[in-house]
Amino acid sequence: MQKDSIGVFDSGVGGLTVLKSLIELLPDENFIYFGDIARLPYGTKSDQTIKRYGFQDASFLIEKGVKLIVVACNTVSSVALESLQENFDIPIIGVIEPAAKVAVSIADKSLGIIGTAATIKSEKYIMLCQKFAQNEGKSLSILQKPTSLLVPFIEDGWKDSNILELVIKEYFKDFIEKVDTLVLGCTHYPIIQDKIQSICGKNIKIINSANAVAYEVKRTLEKNKIENIVKNKKNRDVRLYVSDFNDTVFYLTELILGNKYPLKKIELVDIFGSSSK
Ligand code: DGL
């Protein structure tokens, strides 16, 4: 058991976009990532189910002895972050607040948020953006839109297809011209950020939460004095666990992380049965 790792979980491997930023910003830290491929997508499930899944995912990482958990999944961060923070006594960081802070500071007059159905229904982004805008004395119009079809397109390897382009254009009709800044409120969307940018045009500023979250994790490690102070870059450990394998796991892992990082072989775990070690 590794006691000094940072745990990261997501409903699938899309959260590797967050892991990548963490690996780059925190070169001396070890990481354990869990992707719940077997139960993906979370974004179309009820709040009750998302809370239950989030609790099980966090419990798996706690059993592994992690010192801090990053909830890379926007859906779990929107619906279940507070209940996770109440249930576990290590720092638990979601992706919504760091992204909302950056978005509000960057937006001029109008902010748009896209995410899964559950993320948008929770209105978590809207509430936090309004709070931060008020703190900054900034007047912003804030709009949001569920864009549920984007995840399955990316999962199925259709990220470069014309059909995906049409779907994005349809979602953005009567929406994108009303915003100057767009928050990618889902783990998968950074994978198609270039496509989204080319459809929106270069005048729209796009916020991808991964870097903002990594800085928040760095601050939290320092504040709690739990950062790894031993220079560890060469020997560090990055472990990936999934609850199921399919071709997407390998395709997206390679697409997001490439071959640059010291990854161990992806391991299959059963977090639902007795073999959840
Ligand atoms: N990880 C989810 C999110 O960031 C997207 C995929 C899903 O619906 O589970 O909201």
PDB file of C-alpha atoms and ligand atoms in Angstrom:
ATOM      1  CA  MET A   1       0.000   0.000   0.000  1.00  0.00           C
ATOM      2  CA  GLN A   2       1.269   3.433  -0.924  1.00  0.00           C
ATOM      3  CA  LYS A   3       0.515   5.902   1.851  1.00  0.00           C
ATOM      4  CA  ASP A   4       1.779   9.030   0.200  1.00  0.00           C
ATOM      5  CA  SER A   5      -0.164   9.080  -3.058  1.00  0.00           C
ATOM      6  CA  ILE A   6      -2.728  11.494  -4.381  1.00  0.00           C
ATOM      7  CA  GLY A   7      -5.910   9.683  -5.412  1.00  0.00           C
ATOM      8  CA  VAL A   8      -7.823  10.796  -8.494  1.00  0.00           C
ATOM      9  CA  PHE A   9     -11.086   9.318  -9.701  1.00  0.00           C
ATOM     10  CA  ASP A  10     -13.498   9.743 -12.572  1.00  0.00           C
ATOM     11  CA  SER A  11     -16.383   7.838 -14.090  1.00  0.00           C
ATOM     12  CA  GLY A  12     -13.949   6.750 -16.803  1.00  0.00           C
ATOM     13  CA  VAL A  13     -10.608   7.666 -18.301  1.00  0.00           C
ATOM     14  CA  GLY A  14     -11.624  11.224 -19.329  1.00  0.00           C
ATOM     15  CA  GLY A  15     -10.331  12.319 -15.907  1.00  0.00           C
ATOM     16  CA  LEU A  16      -6.819  11.538 -17.132  1.00  0.00           C
ATOM     17  CA  THR A  17      -6.938  15.098 -18.539  1.00  0.00           C
ATOM     18  CA  VAL A  18      -6.857  16.237 -14.888  1.00  0.00           C
ATOM     19  CA  LEU A  19      -4.252  13.619 -13.908  1.00  0.00           C
ATOM     20  CA  LYS A  20      -1.985  14.863 -16.693  1.00  0.00           C
ATOM     21  CA  SER A  21      -2.013  18.427 -15.324  1.00  0.00           C
ATOM     22  CA  LEU A  22      -1.366  17.094 -11.809  1.00  0.00           C
ATOM     23  CA  ILE A  23       1.560  14.941 -12.954  1.00  0.00           C
ATOM     24  CA  GLU A  24       3.098  17.927 -14.718  1.00  0.00           C
ATOM     25  CA  LEU A  25       2.614  20.445 -11.921  1.00  0.00           C
ATOM     26  CA  LEU A  26       3.603  18.106  -9.068  1.00  0.00           C
ATOM     27  CA  PRO A  27       6.696  16.204 -10.223  1.00  0.00           C
ATOM     28  CA  ASP A  28       7.494  14.671  -6.823  1.00  0.00           C
ATOM     29  CA  GLU A  29       4.063  13.212  -6.084  1.00  0.00           C
ATOM     30  CA  ASN A  30       2.822   9.659  -6.623  1.00  0.00           C
ATOM     31  CA  PHE A  31      -0.661   9.092  -8.018  1.00  0.00           C
ATOM     32  CA  ILE A  32      -3.362   6.445  -7.944  1.00  0.00           C
ATOM     33  CA  TYR A  33      -6.120   6.886 -10.513  1.00  0.00           C
ATOM     34  CA  PHE A  34      -9.405   5.042 -10.609  1.00  0.00           C
ATOM     35  CA  GLY A  35     -11.741   5.089 -13.643  1.00  0.00           C
ATOM     36  CA  ASP A  36     -15.138   3.482 -13.201  1.00  0.00           C
ATOM     37  CA  ILE A  37     -15.475   2.290 -16.800  1.00  0.00           C
ATOM     38  CA  ALA A  38     -17.964  -0.433 -15.809  1.00  0.00           C
ATOM     39  CA  ARG A  39     -20.578   2.148 -14.767  1.00  0.00           C
ATOM     40  CA  LEU A  40     -19.821   5.041 -17.153  1.00  0.00           C
ATOM     41  CA  PRO A  41     -21.625   7.338 -17.938  1.00  0.00           C
ATOM     42  CA  TYR A  42     -22.487   8.962 -14.609  1.00  0.00           C
ATOM     43  CA  GLY A  43     -23.823  12.110 -16.280  1.00  0.00           C
ATOM     44  CA  THR A  44     -27.198  10.586 -17.144  1.00  0.00           C
ATOM     45  CA  LYS A  45     -27.767   8.958 -13.707  1.00  0.00           C
ATOM     46  CA  SER A  46     -29.833  10.199 -10.738  1.00  0.00           C
ATOM     47  CA  ASP A  47     -28.223  12.225  -7.930  1.00  0.00           C
ATOM     48  CA  GLN A  48     -28.704   9.321  -5.530  1.00  0.00           C
ATOM     49  CA  THR A  49     -26.825   6.922  -7.790  1.00  0.00           C
ATOM     50  CA  ILE A  50     -24.039   9.433  -8.532  1.00  0.00           C
ATOM     51  CA  LYS A  51     -23.557   9.932  -4.764  1.00  0.00           C
ATOM     52  CA  ARG A  52     -23.381   6.184  -4.186  1.00  0.00           C
ATOM     53  CA  TYR A  53     -20.879   5.669  -6.998  1.00  0.00           C
ATOM     54  CA  GLY A  54     -18.751   8.598  -5.818  1.00  0.00           C
ATOM     55  CA  PHE A  55     -18.700   7.184  -2.290  1.00  0.00           C
ATOM     56  CA  GLN A  56     -17.556   3.769  -3.555  1.00  0.00           C
ATOM     57  CA  ASP A  57     -14.881   5.290  -5.803  1.00  0.00           C
ATOM     58  CA  ALA A  58     -13.496   7.425  -2.950  1.00  0.00           C
ATOM     59  CA  SER A  59     -13.607   4.424  -0.561  1.00  0.00           C
ATOM     60  CA  PHE A  60     -11.495   2.410  -2.994  1.00  0.00           C
ATOM     61  CA  LEU A  61      -8.830   5.128  -3.023  1.00  0.00           C
ATOM     62  CA  ILE A  62      -8.992   5.530   0.774  1.00  0.00           C
ATOM     63  CA  GLU A  63      -8.365   1.780   1.115  1.00  0.00           C
ATOM     64  CA  LYS A  64      -5.261   2.312  -1.002  1.00  0.00           C
ATOM     65  CA  GLY A  65      -4.079   4.809   1.620  1.00  0.00           C
ATOM     66  CA  VAL A  66      -4.166   8.057  -0.384  1.00  0.00           C
ATOM     67  CA  LYS A  67      -3.534  11.359   1.436  1.00  0.00           C
ATOM     68  CA  LEU A  68      -5.841  13.533  -0.711  1.00  0.00           C
ATOM     69  CA  ILE A  69      -8.513  12.848  -3.314  1.00  0.00           C
ATOM     70  CA  VAL A  70      -9.221  14.782  -6.494  1.00  0.00           C
ATOM     71  CA  VAL A  71     -12.714  14.226  -7.849  1.00  0.00           C
ATOM     72  CA  ALA A  72     -11.854  14.690 -11.530  1.00  0.00           C
ATOM     73  CA  CYS A  73     -15.431  13.950 -12.603  1.00  0.00           C
ATOM     74  CA  ASN A  74     -17.507  17.121 -13.048  1.00  0.00           C
ATOM     75  CA  THR A  75     -20.695  15.153 -12.511  1.00  0.00           C
ATOM     76  CA  VAL A  76     -19.613  13.773  -9.099  1.00  0.00           C
ATOM     77  CA  SER A  77     -18.073  17.144  -8.173  1.00  0.00           C
ATOM     78  CA  SER A  78     -21.417  18.847  -8.929  1.00  0.00           C
ATOM     79  CA  VAL A  79     -23.676  16.415  -7.143  1.00  0.00           C
ATOM     80  CA  ALA A  80     -21.678  14.684  -4.400  1.00  0.00           C
ATOM     81  CA  LEU A  81     -18.622  16.710  -3.345  1.00  0.00           C
ATOM     82  CA  GLU A  82     -20.063  17.962  -0.042  1.00  0.00           C
ATOM     83  CA  SER A  83     -21.261  14.522   1.015  1.00  0.00           C
ATOM     84  CA  LEU A  84     -17.836  13.053   0.209  1.00  0.00           C
ATOM     85  CA  GLN A  85     -16.127  15.786   2.229  1.00  0.00           C
ATOM     86  CA  GLU A  86     -18.460  15.028   5.160  1.00  0.00           C
ATOM     87  CA  ASN A  87     -17.785  11.292   4.990  1.00  0.00           C
ATOM     88  CA  PHE A  88     -14.000  11.190   4.710  1.00  0.00           C
ATOM     89  CA  ASP A  89     -11.380  12.934   6.802  1.00  0.00           C
ATOM     90  CA  ILE A  90      -8.750  13.671   4.161  1.00  0.00           C
ATOM     91  CA  PRO A  91      -8.864  16.713   1.827  1.00  0.00           C
ATOM     92  CA  ILE A  92     -11.224  16.114  -1.118  1.00  0.00           C
ATOM     93  CA  ILE A  93     -11.041  18.544  -4.031  1.00  0.00           C
ATOM     94  CA  GLY A  94     -13.600  18.848  -6.815  1.00  0.00           C
ATOM     95  CA  VAL A  95     -13.176  20.418 -10.221  1.00  0.00           C
ATOM     96  CA  ILE A  96     -16.079  22.894 -10.235  1.00  0.00           C
ATOM     97  CA  GLU A  97     -14.856  25.546  -7.801  1.00  0.00           C
ATOM     98  CA  PRO A  98     -11.340  26.005  -9.267  1.00  0.00           C
ATOM     99  CA  ALA A  99     -12.773  26.163 -12.803  1.00  0.00           C
ATOM    100  CA  ALA A 100     -15.539  28.600 -11.797  1.00  0.00           C
ATOM    101  CA  LYS A 101     -12.981  30.919 -10.133  1.00  0.00           C
ATOM    102  CA  VAL A 102     -10.806  31.052 -13.259  1.00  0.00           C
ATOM    103  CA  ALA A 103     -13.837  31.448 -15.543  1.00  0.00           C
ATOM    104  CA  VAL A 104     -15.211  34.403 -13.590  1.00  0.00           C
ATOM    105  CA  SER A 105     -11.839  36.137 -13.486  1.00  0.00           C
ATOM    106  CA  ILE A 106     -11.369  35.725 -17.251  1.00  0.00           C
ATOM    107  CA  ALA A 107     -14.900  36.405 -18.561  1.00  0.00           C
ATOM    108  CA  ASP A 108     -15.747  39.899 -19.785  1.00  0.00           C
ATOM    109  CA  LYS A 109     -19.544  40.045 -19.752  1.00  0.00           C
ATOM    110  CA  SER A 110     -20.963  36.606 -20.364  1.00  0.00           C
ATOM    111  CA  LEU A 111     -20.050  33.097 -19.412  1.00  0.00           C
ATOM    112  CA  GLY A 112     -21.317  29.819 -20.893  1.00  0.00           C
ATOM    113  CA  ILE A 113     -21.035  26.405 -19.259  1.00  0.00           C
ATOM    114  CA  ILE A 114     -21.425  23.041 -20.988  1.00  0.00           C
ATOM    115  CA  GLY A 115     -21.504  19.680 -19.218  1.00  0.00           C
ATOM    116  CA  THR A 116     -23.432  16.466 -18.688  1.00  0.00           C
ATOM    117  CA  ALA A 117     -27.165  16.512 -17.911  1.00  0.00           C
ATOM    118  CA  ALA A 118     -26.524  15.907 -14.185  1.00  0.00           C
ATOM    119  CA  THR A 119     -23.855  18.627 -13.942  1.00  0.00           C
ATOM    120  CA  ILE A 120     -26.086  21.201 -15.627  1.00  0.00           C
ATOM    121  CA  LYS A 121     -29.166  20.174 -13.613  1.00  0.00           C
ATOM    122  CA  SER A 122     -27.257  20.649 -10.333  1.00  0.00           C
ATOM    123  CA  GLU A 123     -26.632  24.332 -11.247  1.00  0.00           C
ATOM    124  CA  LYS A 124     -23.405  24.089  -9.235  1.00  0.00           C
ATOM    125  CA  TYR A 125     -21.375  26.000 -11.811  1.00  0.00           C
ATOM    126  CA  ILE A 126     -23.998  28.753 -12.011  1.00  0.00           C
ATOM    127  CA  MET A 127     -24.164  29.124  -8.211  1.00  0.00           C
ATOM    128  CA  LEU A 128     -20.393  29.270  -7.772  1.00  0.00           C
ATOM    129  CA  CYS A 129     -19.849  31.586 -10.742  1.00  0.00           C
ATOM    130  CA  GLN A 130     -22.513  33.947  -9.386  1.00  0.00           C
ATOM    131  CA  LYS A 131     -20.875  33.876  -5.945  1.00  0.00           C
ATOM    132  CA  PHE A 132     -17.377  34.603  -7.320  1.00  0.00           C
ATOM    133  CA  ALA A 133     -18.702  37.303  -9.656  1.00  0.00           C
ATOM    134  CA  GLN A 134     -20.426  38.966  -6.717  1.00  0.00           C
ATOM    135  CA  ASN A 135     -17.192  38.784  -4.656  1.00  0.00           C
ATOM    136  CA  GLU A 136     -15.335  40.441  -7.514  1.00  0.00           C
ATOM    137  CA  GLY A 137     -18.091  43.025  -8.002  1.00  0.00           C
ATOM    138  CA  LYS A 138     -18.435  41.832 -11.582  1.00  0.00           C
ATOM    139  CA  SER A 139     -21.696  41.774 -13.488  1.00  0.00           C
ATOM    140  CA  LEU A 140     -21.854  38.651 -15.658  1.00  0.00           C
ATOM    141  CA  SER A 141     -24.623  36.924 -17.529  1.00  0.00           C
ATOM    142  CA  ILE A 142     -24.231  33.168 -17.010  1.00  0.00           C
ATOM    143  CA  LEU A 143     -25.776  30.583 -19.326  1.00  0.00           C
ATOM    144  CA  GLN A 144     -25.510  26.810 -19.332  1.00  0.00           C
ATOM    145  CA  LYS A 145     -26.351  23.954 -21.662  1.00  0.00           C
ATOM    146  CA  PRO A 146     -26.320  20.158 -21.290  1.00  0.00           C
ATOM    147  CA  THR A 147     -24.294  18.635 -24.138  1.00  0.00           C
ATOM    148  CA  SER A 148     -24.792  14.979 -23.307  1.00  0.00           C
ATOM    149  CA  LEU A 149     -23.988  13.543 -26.739  1.00  0.00           C
ATOM    150  CA  LEU A 150     -20.362  14.667 -26.739  1.00  0.00           C
ATOM    151  CA  VAL A 151     -19.114  11.980 -24.309  1.00  0.00           C
ATOM    152  CA  PRO A 152     -20.344   8.964 -26.328  1.00  0.00           C
ATOM    153  CA  PHE A 153     -18.854  10.409 -29.526  1.00  0.00           C
ATOM    154  CA  ILE A 154     -15.457  10.764 -27.848  1.00  0.00           C
ATOM    155  CA  GLU A 155     -15.752   7.357 -26.165  1.00  0.00           C
ATOM    156  CA  ASP A 156     -16.510   5.717 -29.500  1.00  0.00           C
ATOM    157  CA  GLY A 157     -13.464   7.248 -31.169  1.00  0.00           C
ATOM    158  CA  TRP A 158     -15.511   9.693 -33.296  1.00  0.00           C
ATOM    159  CA  LYS A 159     -13.738  12.787 -32.058  1.00  0.00           C
ATOM    160  CA  ASP A 160     -12.610  13.869 -35.533  1.00  0.00           C
ATOM    161  CA  SER A 161     -15.895  13.130 -37.318  1.00  0.00           C
ATOM    162  CA  ASN A 162     -18.022  15.624 -39.228  1.00  0.00           C
ATOM    163  CA  ILE A 163     -21.062  14.328 -37.369  1.00  0.00           C
ATOM    164  CA  LEU A 164     -19.579  15.459 -34.058  1.00  0.00           C
ATOM    165  CA  GLU A 165     -18.962  18.847 -35.618  1.00  0.00           C
ATOM    166  CA  LEU A 166     -22.635  19.060 -36.630  1.00  0.00           C
ATOM    167  CA  VAL A 167     -23.729  18.047 -33.132  1.00  0.00           C
ATOM    168  CA  ILE A 168     -21.563  20.758 -31.533  1.00  0.00           C
ATOM    169  CA  LYS A 169     -22.893  23.356 -33.994  1.00  0.00           C
ATOM    170  CA  GLU A 170     -26.458  22.352 -33.155  1.00  0.00           C
ATOM    171  CA  TYR A 171     -25.759  22.633 -29.416  1.00  0.00           C
ATOM    172  CA  PHE A 172     -24.106  26.014 -29.895  1.00  0.00           C
ATOM    173  CA  LYS A 173     -26.936  27.462 -32.007  1.00  0.00           C
ATOM    174  CA  ASP A 174     -28.485  30.437 -30.142  1.00  0.00           C
ATOM    175  CA  PHE A 175     -25.970  29.870 -27.327  1.00  0.00           C
ATOM    176  CA  ILE A 176     -22.394  30.496 -28.262  1.00  0.00           C
ATOM    177  CA  GLU A 177     -22.993  33.964 -29.729  1.00  0.00           C
ATOM    178  CA  LYS A 178     -24.266  35.033 -26.311  1.00  0.00           C
ATOM    179  CA  VAL A 179     -21.022  34.229 -24.433  1.00  0.00           C
ATOM    180  CA  ASP A 180     -17.454  35.502 -24.485  1.00  0.00           C
ATOM    181  CA  THR A 181     -16.049  32.708 -22.285  1.00  0.00           C
ATOM    182  CA  LEU A 182     -16.913  29.006 -22.310  1.00  0.00           C
ATOM    183  CA  VAL A 183     -16.288  26.509 -19.482  1.00  0.00           C
ATOM    184  CA  LEU A 184     -15.690  22.909 -20.554  1.00  0.00           C
ATOM    185  CA  GLY A 185     -17.536  21.385 -17.602  1.00  0.00           C
ATOM    186  CA  CYS A 186     -16.775  17.742 -18.345  1.00  0.00           C
ATOM    187  CA  THR A 187     -13.636  15.603 -18.200  1.00  0.00           C
ATOM    188  CA  HIS A 188     -13.934  14.553 -21.827  1.00  0.00           C
ATOM    189  CA  TYR A 189     -14.302  17.947 -23.475  1.00  0.00           C
ATOM    190  CA  PRO A 190     -10.607  18.992 -23.310  1.00  0.00           C
ATOM    191  CA  ILE A 191      -9.987  16.097 -25.730  1.00  0.00           C
ATOM    192  CA  ILE A 192     -11.977  17.996 -28.382  1.00  0.00           C
ATOM    193  CA  GLN A 193     -10.988  21.487 -27.224  1.00  0.00           C
ATOM    194  CA  ASP A 194      -9.403  22.360 -30.594  1.00  0.00           C
ATOM    195  CA  LYS A 195     -12.551  21.349 -32.446  1.00  0.00           C
ATOM    196  CA  ILE A 196     -14.738  23.341 -30.047  1.00  0.00           C
ATOM    197  CA  GLN A 197     -12.444  26.369 -30.405  1.00  0.00           C
ATOM    198  CA  SER A 198     -12.538  26.216 -34.186  1.00  0.00           C
ATOM    199  CA  ILE A 199     -16.343  26.049 -34.154  1.00  0.00           C
ATOM    200  CA  CYS A 200     -16.676  28.894 -31.610  1.00  0.00           C
ATOM    201  CA  GLY A 201     -14.093  31.088 -33.279  1.00  0.00           C
ATOM    202  CA  LYS A 202     -10.925  32.414 -31.687  1.00  0.00           C
ATOM    203  CA  ASN A 203     -12.654  35.262 -29.851  1.00  0.00           C
ATOM    204  CA  ILE A 204     -14.277  32.911 -27.352  1.00  0.00           C
ATOM    205  CA  LYS A 205     -12.067  32.113 -24.358  1.00  0.00           C
ATOM    206  CA  ILE A 206     -12.224  28.457 -23.378  1.00  0.00           C
ATOM    207  CA  ILE A 207     -11.635  27.287 -19.801  1.00  0.00           C
ATOM    208  CA  ASN A 208     -10.494  23.755 -19.219  1.00  0.00           C
ATOM    209  CA  SER A 209     -10.552  23.041 -15.484  1.00  0.00           C
ATOM    210  CA  ALA A 210      -7.522  20.702 -15.376  1.00  0.00           C
ATOM    211  CA  ASN A 211      -4.821  23.307 -14.716  1.00  0.00           C
ATOM    212  CA  ALA A 212      -6.928  25.279 -12.244  1.00  0.00           C
ATOM    213  CA  VAL A 213      -7.545  22.082 -10.276  1.00  0.00           C
ATOM    214  CA  ALA A 214      -3.855  21.168 -10.243  1.00  0.00           C
ATOM    215  CA  TYR A 215      -2.987  24.555  -8.676  1.00  0.00           C
ATOM    216  CA  GLU A 216      -5.713  24.084  -6.068  1.00  0.00           C
ATOM    217  CA  VAL A 217      -4.240  20.662  -5.190  1.00  0.00           C
ATOM    218  CA  LYS A 218      -0.751  22.195  -4.858  1.00  0.00           C
ATOM    219  CA  ARG A 219      -2.088  24.871  -2.493  1.00  0.00           C
ATOM    220  CA  THR A 220      -3.962  22.281  -0.416  1.00  0.00           C
ATOM    221  CA  LEU A 221      -0.910  20.002  -0.114  1.00  0.00           C
ATOM    222  CA  GLU A 222       1.175  22.933   1.096  1.00  0.00           C
ATOM    223  CA  LYS A 223      -1.489  24.244   3.469  1.00  0.00           C
ATOM    224  CA  ASN A 224      -1.907  20.815   5.084  1.00  0.00           C
ATOM    225  CA  LYS A 225       1.865  20.171   4.988  1.00  0.00           C
ATOM    226  CA  ILE A 226       1.341  16.862   3.219  1.00  0.00           C
ATOM    227  CA  GLU A 227       3.327  17.538   0.050  1.00  0.00           C
ATOM    228  CA  ASN A 228       6.055  15.065  -0.859  1.00  0.00           C
ATOM    229  CA  ILE A 229       9.221  16.947  -0.044  1.00  0.00           C
ATOM    230  CA  VAL A 230      11.569  14.165  -1.149  1.00  0.00           C
ATOM    231  CA  LYS A 231      12.709  14.632  -4.766  1.00  0.00           C
ATOM    232  CA  ASN A 232      10.920  11.737  -6.358  1.00  0.00           C
ATOM    233  CA  LYS A 233      10.507  12.599 -10.033  1.00  0.00           C
ATOM    234  CA  LYS A 234      12.596   9.735 -11.408  1.00  0.00           C
ATOM    235  CA  ASN A 235      11.107   7.017  -9.188  1.00  0.00           C
ATOM    236  CA  ARG A 236       7.599   8.155  -8.827  1.00  0.00           C
ATOM    237  CA  ASP A 237       4.664   5.889  -9.129  1.00  0.00           C
ATOM    238  CA  VAL A 238       1.578   6.531 -11.264  1.00  0.00           C
ATOM    239  CA  ARG A 239      -0.932   3.691 -11.058  1.00  0.00           C
ATOM    240  CA  LEU A 240      -4.106   3.349 -13.060  1.00  0.00           C
ATOM    241  CA  TYR A 241      -7.023   1.170 -11.984  1.00  0.00           C
ATOM    242  CA  VAL A 242     -10.256   0.625 -13.895  1.00  0.00           C
ATOM    243  CA  SER A 243     -13.438  -1.301 -13.090  1.00  0.00           C
ATOM    244  CA  ASP A 244     -13.628  -2.657 -16.639  1.00  0.00           C
ATOM    245  CA  PHE A 245     -11.504  -2.836 -19.773  1.00  0.00           C
ATOM    246  CA  ASN A 246     -12.527  -1.954 -23.275  1.00  0.00           C
ATOM    247  CA  ASP A 247     -10.732  -0.572 -26.323  1.00  0.00           C
ATOM    248  CA  THR A 248     -11.616   2.978 -25.277  1.00  0.00           C
ATOM    249  CA  VAL A 249      -9.516   2.630 -22.113  1.00  0.00           C
ATOM    250  CA  PHE A 250      -6.336   2.095 -24.108  1.00  0.00           C
ATOM    251  CA  TYR A 251      -7.255   4.493 -26.906  1.00  0.00           C
ATOM    252  CA  LEU A 252      -8.080   7.393 -24.561  1.00  0.00           C
ATOM    253  CA  THR A 253      -5.206   6.684 -22.153  1.00  0.00           C
ATOM    254  CA  GLU A 254      -2.739   6.884 -24.997  1.00  0.00           C
ATOM    255  CA  LEU A 255      -4.470   9.892 -26.537  1.00  0.00           C
ATOM    256  CA  ILE A 256      -4.427  11.862 -23.267  1.00  0.00           C
ATOM    257  CA  LEU A 257      -1.190  10.772 -21.614  1.00  0.00           C
ATOM    258  CA  GLY A 258       0.889   9.545 -24.547  1.00  0.00           C
ATOM    259  CA  ASN A 259       4.019   7.619 -23.574  1.00  0.00           C
ATOM    260  CA  LYS A 260       5.624  10.379 -21.575  1.00  0.00           C
ATOM    261  CA  TYR A 261       4.730   9.360 -18.034  1.00  0.00           C
ATOM    262  CA  PRO A 262       5.935   6.543 -15.782  1.00  0.00           C
ATOM    263  CA  LEU A 263       2.696   4.567 -15.892  1.00  0.00           C
ATOM    264  CA  LYS A 264       2.329   1.106 -14.452  1.00  0.00           C
ATOM    265  CA  LYS A 265       0.212  -1.371 -16.395  1.00  0.00           C
ATOM    266  CA  ILE A 266      -3.501  -0.549 -16.132  1.00  0.00           C
ATOM    267  CA  GLU A 267      -5.055  -2.867 -13.542  1.00  0.00           C
ATOM    268  CA  LEU A 268      -8.602  -4.164 -13.424  1.00  0.00           C
ATOM    269  CA  VAL A 269     -10.279  -4.002  -9.982  1.00  0.00           C
ATOM    270  CA  ASP A 270     -13.648  -5.101  -8.692  1.00  0.00           C
ATOM    271  CA  ILE A 271     -14.673  -2.308  -6.328  1.00  0.00           C
ATOM    272  CA  PHE A 272     -18.191  -3.642  -6.024  1.00  0.00           C
ATOM    273  CA  GLY A 273     -17.386  -7.122  -4.760  1.00  0.00           C
ATOM    274  CA  SER A 274     -15.148  -8.547  -2.051  1.00  0.00           C
ATOM    275  CA  SER A 275     -11.947  -8.257  -4.114  1.00  0.00           C
ATOM    276  CA  SER A 276     -11.816  -4.454  -3.802  1.00  0.00           C
ATOM    277  CA  LYS A 277      -8.248  -4.050  -2.663  1.00  0.00           C
TER     278      LYS A 277
HETATM  279  N1  DGL B   1     -16.718  12.239 -16.171  1.00  0.00           N
HETATM  280  C1  DGL B   1     -17.979  12.835 -16.527  1.00  0.00           C
HETATM  281  C2  DGL B   1     -17.942  14.326 -16.194  1.00  0.00           C
HETATM  282  O1  DGL B   1     -16.908  14.938 -16.115  1.00  0.00           O
HETATM  283  C3  DGL B   1     -18.316  12.636 -17.981  1.00  0.00           C
HETATM  284  C4  DGL B   1     -18.652  11.225 -18.356  1.00  0.00           C
HETATM  285  C5  DGL B   1     -19.870  10.672 -17.641  1.00  0.00           C
HETATM  286  O2  DGL B   1     -21.016  11.087 -17.929  1.00  0.00           O
HETATM  287  O3  DGL B   1     -19.678   9.820 -16.779  1.00  0.00           O
HETATM  288  O4  DGL B   1     -18.985  14.902 -15.995  1.00  0.00           O
END
